[in-house]
XYZ file of C-alpha atoms in Angstrom:
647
model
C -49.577 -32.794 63.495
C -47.967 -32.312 60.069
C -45.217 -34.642 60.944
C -48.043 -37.162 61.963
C -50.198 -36.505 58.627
C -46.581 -36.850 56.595
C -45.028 -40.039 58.067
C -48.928 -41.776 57.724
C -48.976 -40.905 54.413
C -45.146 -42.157 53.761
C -46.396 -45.487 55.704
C -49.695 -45.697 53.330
C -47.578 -45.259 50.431
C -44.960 -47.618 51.553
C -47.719 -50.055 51.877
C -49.603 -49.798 49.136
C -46.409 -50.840 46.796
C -45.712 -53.696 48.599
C -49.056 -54.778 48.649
C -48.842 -54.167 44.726
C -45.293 -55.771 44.256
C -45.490 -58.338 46.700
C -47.552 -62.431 45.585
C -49.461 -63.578 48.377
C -51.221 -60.015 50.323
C -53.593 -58.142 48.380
C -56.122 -54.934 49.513
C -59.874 -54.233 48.190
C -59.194 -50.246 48.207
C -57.220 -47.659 49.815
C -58.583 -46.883 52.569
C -57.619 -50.689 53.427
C -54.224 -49.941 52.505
C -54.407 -46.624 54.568
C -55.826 -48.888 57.656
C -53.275 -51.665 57.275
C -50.262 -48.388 57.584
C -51.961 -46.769 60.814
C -52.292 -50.552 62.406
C -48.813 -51.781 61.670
C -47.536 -48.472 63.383
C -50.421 -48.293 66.309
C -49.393 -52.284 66.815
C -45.263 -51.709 66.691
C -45.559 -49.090 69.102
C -47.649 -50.735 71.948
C -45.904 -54.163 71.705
C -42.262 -53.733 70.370
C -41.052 -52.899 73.688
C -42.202 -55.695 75.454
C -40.927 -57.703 72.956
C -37.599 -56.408 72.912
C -37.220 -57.038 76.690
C -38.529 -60.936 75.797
C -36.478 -61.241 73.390
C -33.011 -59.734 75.342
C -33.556 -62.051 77.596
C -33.527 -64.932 75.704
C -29.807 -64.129 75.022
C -28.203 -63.301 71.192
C -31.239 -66.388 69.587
C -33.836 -64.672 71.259
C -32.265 -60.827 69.573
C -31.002 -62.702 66.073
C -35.063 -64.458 65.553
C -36.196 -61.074 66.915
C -34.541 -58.953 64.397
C -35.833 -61.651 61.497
C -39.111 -62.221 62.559
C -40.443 -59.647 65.485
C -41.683 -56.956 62.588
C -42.536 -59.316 60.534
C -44.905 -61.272 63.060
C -46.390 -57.234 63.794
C -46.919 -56.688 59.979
C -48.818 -60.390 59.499
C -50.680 -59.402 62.715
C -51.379 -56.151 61.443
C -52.749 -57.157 57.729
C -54.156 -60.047 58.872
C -56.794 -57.553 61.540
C -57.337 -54.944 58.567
C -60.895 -55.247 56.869
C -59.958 -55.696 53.222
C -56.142 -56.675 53.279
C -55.768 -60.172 52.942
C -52.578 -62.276 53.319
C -51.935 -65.811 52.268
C -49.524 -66.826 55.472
C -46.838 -65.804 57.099
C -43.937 -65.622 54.556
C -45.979 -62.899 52.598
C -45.637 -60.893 55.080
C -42.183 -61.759 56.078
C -41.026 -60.410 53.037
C -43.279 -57.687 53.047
C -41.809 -56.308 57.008
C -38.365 -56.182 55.167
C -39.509 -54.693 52.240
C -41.458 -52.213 53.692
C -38.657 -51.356 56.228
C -36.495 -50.439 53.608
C -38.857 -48.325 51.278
C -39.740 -46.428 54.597
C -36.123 -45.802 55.656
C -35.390 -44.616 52.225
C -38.533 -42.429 51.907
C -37.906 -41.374 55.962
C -34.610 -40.107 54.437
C -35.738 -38.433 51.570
C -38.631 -36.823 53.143
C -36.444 -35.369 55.757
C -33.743 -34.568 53.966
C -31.373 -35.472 56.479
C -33.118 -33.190 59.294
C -32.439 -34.588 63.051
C -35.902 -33.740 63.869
C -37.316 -37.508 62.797
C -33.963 -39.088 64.911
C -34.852 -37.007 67.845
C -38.103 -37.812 67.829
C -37.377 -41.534 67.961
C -34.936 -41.307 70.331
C -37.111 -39.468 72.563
C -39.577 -41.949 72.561
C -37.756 -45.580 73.324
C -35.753 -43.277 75.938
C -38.687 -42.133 77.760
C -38.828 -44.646 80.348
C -35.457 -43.738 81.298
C -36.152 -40.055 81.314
C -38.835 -40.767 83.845
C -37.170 -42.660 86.083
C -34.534 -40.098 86.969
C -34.959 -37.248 88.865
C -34.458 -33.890 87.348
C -31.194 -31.793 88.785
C -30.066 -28.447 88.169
C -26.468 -29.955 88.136
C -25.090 -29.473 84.578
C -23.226 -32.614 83.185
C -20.708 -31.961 80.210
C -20.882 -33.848 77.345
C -17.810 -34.399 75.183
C -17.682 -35.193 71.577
C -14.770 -36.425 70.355
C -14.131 -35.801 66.310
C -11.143 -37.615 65.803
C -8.538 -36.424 63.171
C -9.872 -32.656 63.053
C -7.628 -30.108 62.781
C -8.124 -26.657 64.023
C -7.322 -24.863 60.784
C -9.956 -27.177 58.692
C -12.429 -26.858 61.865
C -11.952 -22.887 60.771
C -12.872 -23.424 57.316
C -15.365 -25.489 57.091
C -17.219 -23.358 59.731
C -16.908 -20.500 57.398
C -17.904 -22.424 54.545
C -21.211 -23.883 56.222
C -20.063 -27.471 56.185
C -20.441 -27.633 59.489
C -23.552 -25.424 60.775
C -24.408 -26.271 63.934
C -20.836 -25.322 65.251
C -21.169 -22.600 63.046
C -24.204 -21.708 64.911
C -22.633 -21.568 68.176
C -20.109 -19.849 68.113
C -22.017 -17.408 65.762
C -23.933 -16.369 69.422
C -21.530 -16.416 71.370
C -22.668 -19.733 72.964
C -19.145 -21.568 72.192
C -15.630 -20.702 71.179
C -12.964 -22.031 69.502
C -9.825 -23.064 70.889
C -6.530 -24.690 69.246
C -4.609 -26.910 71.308
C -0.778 -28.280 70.612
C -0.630 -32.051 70.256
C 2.803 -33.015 71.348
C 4.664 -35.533 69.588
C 2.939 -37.981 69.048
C 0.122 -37.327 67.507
C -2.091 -39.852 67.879
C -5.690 -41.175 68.961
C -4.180 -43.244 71.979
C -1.107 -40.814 73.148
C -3.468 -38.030 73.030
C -6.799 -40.029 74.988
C -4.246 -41.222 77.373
C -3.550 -38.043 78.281
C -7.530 -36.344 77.348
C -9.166 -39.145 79.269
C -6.067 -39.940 81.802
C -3.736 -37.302 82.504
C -0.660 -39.837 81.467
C 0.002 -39.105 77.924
C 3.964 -40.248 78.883
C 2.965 -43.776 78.352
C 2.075 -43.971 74.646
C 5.457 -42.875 72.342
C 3.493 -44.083 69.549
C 0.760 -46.008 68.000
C 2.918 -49.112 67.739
C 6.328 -49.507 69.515
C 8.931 -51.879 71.069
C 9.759 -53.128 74.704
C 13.175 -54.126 74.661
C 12.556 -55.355 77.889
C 9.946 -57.868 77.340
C 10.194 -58.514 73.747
C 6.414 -57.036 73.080
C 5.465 -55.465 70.913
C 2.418 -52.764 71.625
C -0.047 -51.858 69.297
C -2.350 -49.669 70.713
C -5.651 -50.548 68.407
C -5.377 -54.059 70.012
C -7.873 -54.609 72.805
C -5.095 -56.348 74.811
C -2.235 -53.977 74.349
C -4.884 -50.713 74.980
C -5.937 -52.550 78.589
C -1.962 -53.216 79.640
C -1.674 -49.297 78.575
C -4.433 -48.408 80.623
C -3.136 -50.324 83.340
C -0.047 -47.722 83.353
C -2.219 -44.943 82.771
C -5.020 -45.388 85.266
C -4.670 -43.794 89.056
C -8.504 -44.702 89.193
C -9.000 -40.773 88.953
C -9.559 -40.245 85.294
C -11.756 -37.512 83.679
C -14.984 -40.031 83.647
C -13.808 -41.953 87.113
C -16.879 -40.460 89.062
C -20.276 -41.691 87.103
C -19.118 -41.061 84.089
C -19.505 -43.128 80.800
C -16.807 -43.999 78.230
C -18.162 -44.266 74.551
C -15.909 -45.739 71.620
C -12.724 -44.767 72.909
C -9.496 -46.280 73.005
C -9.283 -46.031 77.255
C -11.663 -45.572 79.294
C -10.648 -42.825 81.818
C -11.784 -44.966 84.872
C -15.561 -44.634 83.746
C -17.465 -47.116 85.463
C -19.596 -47.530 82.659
C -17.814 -47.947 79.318
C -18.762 -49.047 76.363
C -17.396 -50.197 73.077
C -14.374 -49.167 74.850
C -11.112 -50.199 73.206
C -9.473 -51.453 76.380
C -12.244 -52.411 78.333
C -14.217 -54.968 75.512
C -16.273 -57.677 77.779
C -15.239 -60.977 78.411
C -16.991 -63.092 77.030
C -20.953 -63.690 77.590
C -23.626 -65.737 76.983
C -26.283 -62.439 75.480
C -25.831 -59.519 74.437
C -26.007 -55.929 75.941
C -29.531 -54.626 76.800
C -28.670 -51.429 74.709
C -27.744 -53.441 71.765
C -30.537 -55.793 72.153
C -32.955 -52.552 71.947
C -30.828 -51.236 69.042
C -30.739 -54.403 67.191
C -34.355 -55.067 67.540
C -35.463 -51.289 66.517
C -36.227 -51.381 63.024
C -35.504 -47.608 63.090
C -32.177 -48.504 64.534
C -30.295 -51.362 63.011
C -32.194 -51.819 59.750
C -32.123 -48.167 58.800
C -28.641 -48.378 59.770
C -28.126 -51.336 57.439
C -29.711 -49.501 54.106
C -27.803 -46.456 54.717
C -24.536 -48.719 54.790
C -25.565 -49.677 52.160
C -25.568 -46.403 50.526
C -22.681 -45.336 52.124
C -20.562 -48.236 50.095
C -22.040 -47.160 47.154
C -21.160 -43.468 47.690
C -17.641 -44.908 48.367
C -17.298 -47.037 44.973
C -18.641 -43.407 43.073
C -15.952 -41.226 44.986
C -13.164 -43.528 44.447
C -13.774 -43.745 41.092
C -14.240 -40.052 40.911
C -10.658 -39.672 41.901
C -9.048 -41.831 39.563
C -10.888 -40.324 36.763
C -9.748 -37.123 37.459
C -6.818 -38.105 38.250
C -6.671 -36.354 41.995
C -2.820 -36.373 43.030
C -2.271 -37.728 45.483
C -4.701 -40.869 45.680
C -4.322 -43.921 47.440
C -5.794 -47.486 46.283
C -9.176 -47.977 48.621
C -9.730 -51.693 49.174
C -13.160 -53.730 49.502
C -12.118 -54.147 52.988
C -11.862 -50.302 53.514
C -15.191 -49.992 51.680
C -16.895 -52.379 53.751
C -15.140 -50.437 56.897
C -16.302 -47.252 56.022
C -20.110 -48.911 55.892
C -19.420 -50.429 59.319
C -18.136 -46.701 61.449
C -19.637 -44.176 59.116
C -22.865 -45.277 59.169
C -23.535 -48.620 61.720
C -21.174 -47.036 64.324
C -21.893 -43.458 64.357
C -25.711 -44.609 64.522
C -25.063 -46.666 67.432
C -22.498 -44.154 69.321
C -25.828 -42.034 69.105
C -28.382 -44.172 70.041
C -25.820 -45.159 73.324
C -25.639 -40.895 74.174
C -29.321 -40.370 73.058
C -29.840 -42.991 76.618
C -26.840 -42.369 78.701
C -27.913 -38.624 78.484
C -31.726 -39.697 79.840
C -30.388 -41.665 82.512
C -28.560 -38.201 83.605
C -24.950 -39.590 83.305
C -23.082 -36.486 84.695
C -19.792 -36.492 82.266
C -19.784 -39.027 78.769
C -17.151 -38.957 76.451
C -17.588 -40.172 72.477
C -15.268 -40.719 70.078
C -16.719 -40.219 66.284
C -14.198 -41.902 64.233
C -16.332 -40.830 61.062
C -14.189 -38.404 59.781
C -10.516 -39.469 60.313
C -11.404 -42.981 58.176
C -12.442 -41.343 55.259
C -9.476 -38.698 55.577
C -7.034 -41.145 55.893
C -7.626 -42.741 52.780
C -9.042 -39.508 50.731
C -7.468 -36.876 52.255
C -8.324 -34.790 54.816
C -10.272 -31.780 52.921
C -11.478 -33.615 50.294
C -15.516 -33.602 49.306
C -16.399 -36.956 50.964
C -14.062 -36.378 54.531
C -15.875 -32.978 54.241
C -18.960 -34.893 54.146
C -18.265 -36.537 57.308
C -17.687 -33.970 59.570
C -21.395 -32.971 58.068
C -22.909 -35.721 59.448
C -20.786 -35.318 62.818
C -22.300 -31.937 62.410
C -26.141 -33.396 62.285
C -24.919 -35.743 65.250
C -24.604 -32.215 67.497
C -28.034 -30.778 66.290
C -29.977 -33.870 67.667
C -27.603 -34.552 70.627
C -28.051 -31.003 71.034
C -32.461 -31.421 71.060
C -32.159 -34.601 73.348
C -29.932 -32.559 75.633
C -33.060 -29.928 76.117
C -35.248 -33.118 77.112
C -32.651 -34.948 79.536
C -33.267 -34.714 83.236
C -30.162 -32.238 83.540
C -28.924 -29.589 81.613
C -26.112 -30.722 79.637
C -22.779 -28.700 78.763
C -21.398 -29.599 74.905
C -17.805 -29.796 74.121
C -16.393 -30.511 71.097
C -12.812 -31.459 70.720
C -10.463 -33.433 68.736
C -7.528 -35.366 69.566
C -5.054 -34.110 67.047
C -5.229 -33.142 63.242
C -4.009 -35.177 59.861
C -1.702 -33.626 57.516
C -1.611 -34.827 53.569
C 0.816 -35.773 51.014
C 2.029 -38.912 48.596
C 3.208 -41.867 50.549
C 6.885 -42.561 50.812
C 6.486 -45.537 48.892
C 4.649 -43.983 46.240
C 7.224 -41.125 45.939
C 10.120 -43.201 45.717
C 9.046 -46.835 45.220
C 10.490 -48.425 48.323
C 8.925 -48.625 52.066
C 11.311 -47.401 55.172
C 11.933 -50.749 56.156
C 13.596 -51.803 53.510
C 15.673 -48.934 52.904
C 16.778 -49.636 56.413
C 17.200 -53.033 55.441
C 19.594 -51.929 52.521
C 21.542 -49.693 54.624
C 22.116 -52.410 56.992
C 22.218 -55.410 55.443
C 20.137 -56.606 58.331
C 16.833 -58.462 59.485
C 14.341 -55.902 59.655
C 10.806 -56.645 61.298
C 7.909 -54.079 59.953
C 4.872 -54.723 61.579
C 1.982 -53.333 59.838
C -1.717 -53.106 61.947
C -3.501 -50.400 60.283
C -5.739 -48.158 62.945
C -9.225 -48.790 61.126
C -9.007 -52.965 61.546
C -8.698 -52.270 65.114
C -11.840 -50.027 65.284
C -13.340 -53.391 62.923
C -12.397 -55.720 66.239
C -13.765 -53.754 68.802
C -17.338 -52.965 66.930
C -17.380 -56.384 66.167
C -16.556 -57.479 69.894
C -19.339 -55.653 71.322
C -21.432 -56.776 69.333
C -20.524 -60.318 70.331
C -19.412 -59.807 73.425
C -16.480 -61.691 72.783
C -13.036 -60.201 73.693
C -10.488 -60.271 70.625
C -7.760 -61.987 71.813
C -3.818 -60.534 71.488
C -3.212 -61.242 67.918
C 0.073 -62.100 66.300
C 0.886 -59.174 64.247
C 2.728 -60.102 60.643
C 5.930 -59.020 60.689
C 6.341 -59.201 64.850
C 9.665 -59.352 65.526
C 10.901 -62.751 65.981
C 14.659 -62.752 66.301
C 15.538 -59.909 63.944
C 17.874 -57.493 64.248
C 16.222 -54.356 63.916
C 12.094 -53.235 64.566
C 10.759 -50.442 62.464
C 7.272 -49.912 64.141
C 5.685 -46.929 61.590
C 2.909 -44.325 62.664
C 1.805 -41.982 59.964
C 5.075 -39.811 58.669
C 6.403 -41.229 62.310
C 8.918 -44.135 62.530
C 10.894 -45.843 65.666
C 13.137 -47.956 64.711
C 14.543 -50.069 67.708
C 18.025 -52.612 67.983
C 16.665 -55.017 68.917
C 19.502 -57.449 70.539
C 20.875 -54.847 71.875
C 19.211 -54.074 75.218
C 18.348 -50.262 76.780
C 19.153 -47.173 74.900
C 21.407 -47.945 71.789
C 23.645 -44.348 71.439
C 25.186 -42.527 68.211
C 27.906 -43.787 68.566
C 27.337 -47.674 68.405
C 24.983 -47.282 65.752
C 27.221 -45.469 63.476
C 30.070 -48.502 64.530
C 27.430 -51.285 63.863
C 25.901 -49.820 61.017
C 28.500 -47.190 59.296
C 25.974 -46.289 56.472
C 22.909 -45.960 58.315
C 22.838 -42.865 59.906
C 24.119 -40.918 56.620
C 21.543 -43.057 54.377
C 19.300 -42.420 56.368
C 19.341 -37.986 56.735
C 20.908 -38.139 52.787
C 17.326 -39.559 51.875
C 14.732 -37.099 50.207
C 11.916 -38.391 51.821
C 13.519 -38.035 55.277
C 13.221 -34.674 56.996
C 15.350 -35.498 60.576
C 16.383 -38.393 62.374
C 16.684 -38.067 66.370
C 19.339 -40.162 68.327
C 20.968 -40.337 71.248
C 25.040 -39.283 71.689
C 27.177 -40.363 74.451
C 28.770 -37.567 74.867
C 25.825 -34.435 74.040
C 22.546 -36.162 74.833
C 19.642 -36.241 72.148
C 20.737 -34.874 68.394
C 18.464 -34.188 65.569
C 19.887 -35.099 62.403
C 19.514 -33.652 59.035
C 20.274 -33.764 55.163
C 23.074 -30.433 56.047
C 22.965 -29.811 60.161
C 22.351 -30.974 63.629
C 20.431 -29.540 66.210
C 21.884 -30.604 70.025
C 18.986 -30.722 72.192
C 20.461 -30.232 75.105
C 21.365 -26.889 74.486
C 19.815 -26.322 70.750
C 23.429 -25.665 69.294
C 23.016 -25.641 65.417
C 25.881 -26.706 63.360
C 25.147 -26.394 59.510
C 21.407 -25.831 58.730
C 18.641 -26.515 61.257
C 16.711 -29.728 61.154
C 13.854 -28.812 62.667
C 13.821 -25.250 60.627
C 9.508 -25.391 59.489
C 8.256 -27.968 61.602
C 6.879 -25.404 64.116
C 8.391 -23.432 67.522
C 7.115 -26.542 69.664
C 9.419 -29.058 67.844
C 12.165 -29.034 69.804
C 10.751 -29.462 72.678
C 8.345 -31.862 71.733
C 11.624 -34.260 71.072
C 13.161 -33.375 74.177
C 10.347 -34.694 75.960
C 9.899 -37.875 73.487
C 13.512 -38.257 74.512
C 12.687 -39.093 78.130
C 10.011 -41.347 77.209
C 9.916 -44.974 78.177
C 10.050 -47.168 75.185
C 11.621 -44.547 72.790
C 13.040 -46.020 69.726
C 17.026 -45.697 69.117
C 15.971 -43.880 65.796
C 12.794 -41.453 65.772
C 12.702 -40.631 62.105
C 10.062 -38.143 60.646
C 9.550 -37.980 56.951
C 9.662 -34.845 55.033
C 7.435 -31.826 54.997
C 7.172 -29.552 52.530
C 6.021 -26.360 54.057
C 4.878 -24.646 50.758
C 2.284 -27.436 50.213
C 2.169 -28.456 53.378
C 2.572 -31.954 52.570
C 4.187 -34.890 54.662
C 5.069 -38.544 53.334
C 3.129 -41.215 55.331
C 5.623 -44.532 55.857
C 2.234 -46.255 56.046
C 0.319 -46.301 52.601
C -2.206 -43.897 54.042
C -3.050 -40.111 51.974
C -3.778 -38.549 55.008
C -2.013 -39.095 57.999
C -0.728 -38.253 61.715
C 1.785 -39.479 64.375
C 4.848 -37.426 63.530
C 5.389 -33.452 62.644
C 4.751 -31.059 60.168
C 1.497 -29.531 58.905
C -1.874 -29.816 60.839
C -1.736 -32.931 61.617
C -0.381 -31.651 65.529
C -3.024 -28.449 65.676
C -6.288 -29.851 67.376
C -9.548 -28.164 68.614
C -11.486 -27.458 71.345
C -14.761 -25.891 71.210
C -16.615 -25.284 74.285
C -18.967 -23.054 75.781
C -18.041 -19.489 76.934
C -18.494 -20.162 80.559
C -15.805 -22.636 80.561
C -12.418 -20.895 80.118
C -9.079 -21.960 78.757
C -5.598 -21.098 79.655
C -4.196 -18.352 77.100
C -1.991 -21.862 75.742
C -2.698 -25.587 76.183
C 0.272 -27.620 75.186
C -0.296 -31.133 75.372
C -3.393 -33.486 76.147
C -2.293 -33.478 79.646
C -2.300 -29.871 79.795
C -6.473 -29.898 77.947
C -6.899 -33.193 80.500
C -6.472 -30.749 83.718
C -8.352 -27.723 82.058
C -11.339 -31.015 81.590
C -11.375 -32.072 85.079
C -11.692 -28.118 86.273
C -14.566 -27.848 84.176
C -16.354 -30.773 85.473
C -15.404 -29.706 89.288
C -16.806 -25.928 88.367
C -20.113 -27.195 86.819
C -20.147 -29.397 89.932
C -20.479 -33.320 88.487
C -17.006 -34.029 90.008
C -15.370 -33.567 93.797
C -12.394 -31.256 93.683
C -9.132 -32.687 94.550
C -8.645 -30.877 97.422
C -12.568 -32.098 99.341
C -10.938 -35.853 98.621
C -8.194 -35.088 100.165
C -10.454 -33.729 102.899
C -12.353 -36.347 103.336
């Protein structure tokens, strides 16, 4: 009742200034004003929903005039029925539906203070249809929220610090517990989801890389290159394959619903999606969305600034285009991820998998424990409080997990520590053509938000710098680089290299910003290069100082795997890390960053409830991917293996 008696009053108070700010409507008192509030929300909940499924069908005109105009026709309706409110046409009250929706999203915000309550509430409500029409089950589903870029040790510490309360809650009673998990090389959104979602982590050696054999290059945050990966990833069994639903990922673990969905973006259609038709036309949805983008950009102009004038070392330039971006996920997308859950969890989808990509933008380009990627994983945190309350009103009792797909680790470019880029020091060292294709991670997440919202597929694009004849491909990941011949077909060994190019190999380990460079001999198999040693894989003989000495226990044989990877590069070379500041030197112009070795950047979480137990050590998405699917066969949302078989 108080939450009634508050959001009338907000709605009287929202009204009465536009009435007073607003040419054209005007009220005799307030209890007119009070009247016109309780009819425009009495009036926008009986006959938005049929309007919305008008509208939808009507295609993307019918959604685009119903965004414009739909409130605005149910505020003119609404002033133009209240005794003493008078309106001088429709315009008036055009303005006045827009006006009004933004004084009440900002007061709605203010009021709250943030609290999911008021988005529970709401989603409750335009779900409840759905929520009826399924039958309830005492079959658990799991629920997996994916918050990409956190690392295990900052998961730790911003628990204890209360950034991050809802965790904190659960695994204060014993609900949940935390687990770290080893991300092997590399580590990465797609190598690690193929393996989460897929079980075939093998088929991704990087973000970006090479095919000798067909001249392509792959780029994994193209919708295009994702499918073809999925293509060699899928054995139609993946962790969502049996009813599940795939939210915002970059594969879609043979969900048969999947949405937003890197590889899996529609073809092209003539309307849009019925869920973003309902989100589009909600003005709690896509207009509330659209003012707190708004703020978000401005938040984002204050913190930049902030750094600069206190001069935070180390810093990175943040473009308009990365402040627009960080509108568009932080706000628009995390809204809509939620609004998607909020009804895939009333429909009693058994398994759903998000990926939040809040957190790992703004880390990227502020670094990943600084006060504004802190204050994303806060809002990721109020995500899991109202995901958490809709979960208690779905049709089934949901499990929720909480994982991330591997950490980011910090540090000063490698340009901006010594004033040239990788590629061209390779260039130098060669005296060769060099190709450097550049496709940052967060203009891929821009194509596939803006493709379902169209519903038109983003076509392969050509990436600059695609090799086109040259010599020699440096495809960079984070403080990951391999570098491939690429005239020279199959694996290019030690030994050719160092005939070809005589002052590569020692250029390359003499560098300080280089902390080892992998190749592969003729005569001993892989070798790790460094500044003053080599480390033989094949039986870890050390001559001189050890390579690999800091970068972890794991490191070894995380490159003896990469080794046997198809696609390698002919050079794997990892920058630096210091292991007093734990810093690493991106070869992309990125603060925070992950692909390669050294610091957090390879020490994901897992958080999940008691009930569902871990092995003692989980080395590898594959390794979490099989501990996934036993959790979903124990709960009982997924056949075994062995009853398929069976059957």
């Amino acid at each position: 009742m108080v939450r009634v008696l508050v959001t009338i009053l907000l709605g009287t108070a929202v009204v009465g200034v536009v009435i007073g700010v607003l040419p054209g409507i005007s009220a005799d008192n307030g209890w007119s004003v009070l009247a016109a509030a309780i009819l425009v929300g009495l009036l926008g909940a009986a006959l938005r929903p049929a309007l919305v499924r008008v509208l939808s069908a009507a295609g993307w005109p019918g959604v685009v005039l119903g965004w414009l105009v739909a409130q605005s026709l149910l505020v003119y309706l609404a002033l133009w029925l209240t005794p003493g409110v008078h309106v001088d046409g429709f315009w008036p009250a055009f303005w006045a539906s827009w006006l009004g929706a933004v004084l009440m999203s900002i007061g709605l915000w203010v009021v709250t203070a943030g609290q999911p309550g008021v988005a529970t509430r709401h989603l409750l409500r335009v779900n409840r249809h759905f929520r009826r029409s399924v039958p309830p089950t005492d079959i658990p589903g799991v629920l997996f929220i994916q918050i990409d870029g956190l690392s295990a040790p900052l998961a730790r510490w911003a628990i204890h610090a209360g950034n991050l309360p809802t965790l904190g809650r659960w695994l204060s009673t014993g609900s949940h517990t935390l687990t770290e998990w080893h991300a092997q090389l590399p580590a990465t959104t797609p190598a690690s989801q193929a393996g989460l979602l897929h079980g075939a982590s093998d088929q991704v050696p990087a973000f970006r890389w090479y095919e000798k054999t067909t001249g392509r290059l792959v780029v994994t945050n193209q919708p295009a290159d994702s499918a073809l990966v999925e293509s060699r990833c899928s054995d139609g069994r993946g962790l969502l394959a049996e009813g599940g639903v795939s939210v915002s990922n970059v594969f879609s673990g043979d969900a048969p619903t999947s949405l937003l969905t890197m590889s899996t973006v529609p073809a092209k259609q003539n309307g849009p999606a019925r869920y973003l038709s309902a989100y589009l036309l909600d003005p709690f949805g896509l207009t509330r969305s659209l003012v707190l983008t708004v703020g978000e950009i401005v938040k984002e102009l204050h913190q930049a600034r902030r750094q600069r004038v206190r001069q935070v070392i180390p810093r990175m330039h943040r473009d308009w285009r990365y402040v627009l971006l960080r509108g568009a996920t932080n706000v628009l997308l995390r809204h809509l991820n939620l609004a998607v859950l909020a009804e895939q969890m009333m429909r009693g989808a058994p398994v759903v998998f998000c990926d939040f990509v809040d957190y790992d933008e703004i880390a990227h380009h502020a670094g990943p424990a600084r006060p504004e990627a802190l204050a994303a994983l806060e809002g990721i945190d109020g995500v899991l409080a109202t995901l958490e309350e809709v979960a208690a009103a779905a049709p089934r009792p949901y499990h929720l997990v909480v994982l991330s797909d591997h950490g980011q680790s910090q540090g000063a470019t490698f340009q901006q520590r010594y004033g040239i880029r990788l590629d061209e020091l390779i260039r130098r060292l060669t005296a060769g053509g060099v190709a450097a294709p550049e496709e940052n991670e967060q203009k891929g997440r821009a194509k596939v938000l803006r493709a379902g919202l169209t519903r038109d597929t983003p076509q392969h694009d050509e990436v600059p710098g695609r090799p086109a004849g040259e010599e020699i491909v440096v495809a960079a990941g984070g403080n990951l680089a391999l570098v491939y011949f690429a005239r020279v077909p199959g694996r290019v060994p030690l030994e050719e290299i160092e005939e070809r190019y005589p002052a590569l190999l020692a250029g390359l380990t003499g560098h300080p910003g280089i902390g080892w460079v992998m190749v592969r001999s003729r005569a001993d198999g892989p070798i790790v290069l460094g500044r003053a040693g080599r480390r033989r894989l094949a039986d870890d003989h050390v001559e001189g100082l050890d390579p690999l000495l800091g970068f972890g226990p794991r490191a070894a044989d995380d490159l003896r795997r990469h080794d046997g990877l198809a696609n390698t590069g002919d050079l794997l070379i990892n920058s630096l890390f210091d292991p007093v500041t734990q810093e690493v030197a991106a070869f992309e112009e990125l603060i925070g960053c992950h692909g390669g070795m050294g610091g957090a950047q390879s020490r994901p979480t897992l958080i999940h409830p008691r009930t569902l137990t871990v092995p003692a050590e989980l080395a590898g998405a594959d390794a979490v991917h099989r501990v996934l699917v036993g959790w979903l066969e124990q709960v009982g949302c997924r056949k075994s293996a062995d009853l398929i078989r069976e059957g």
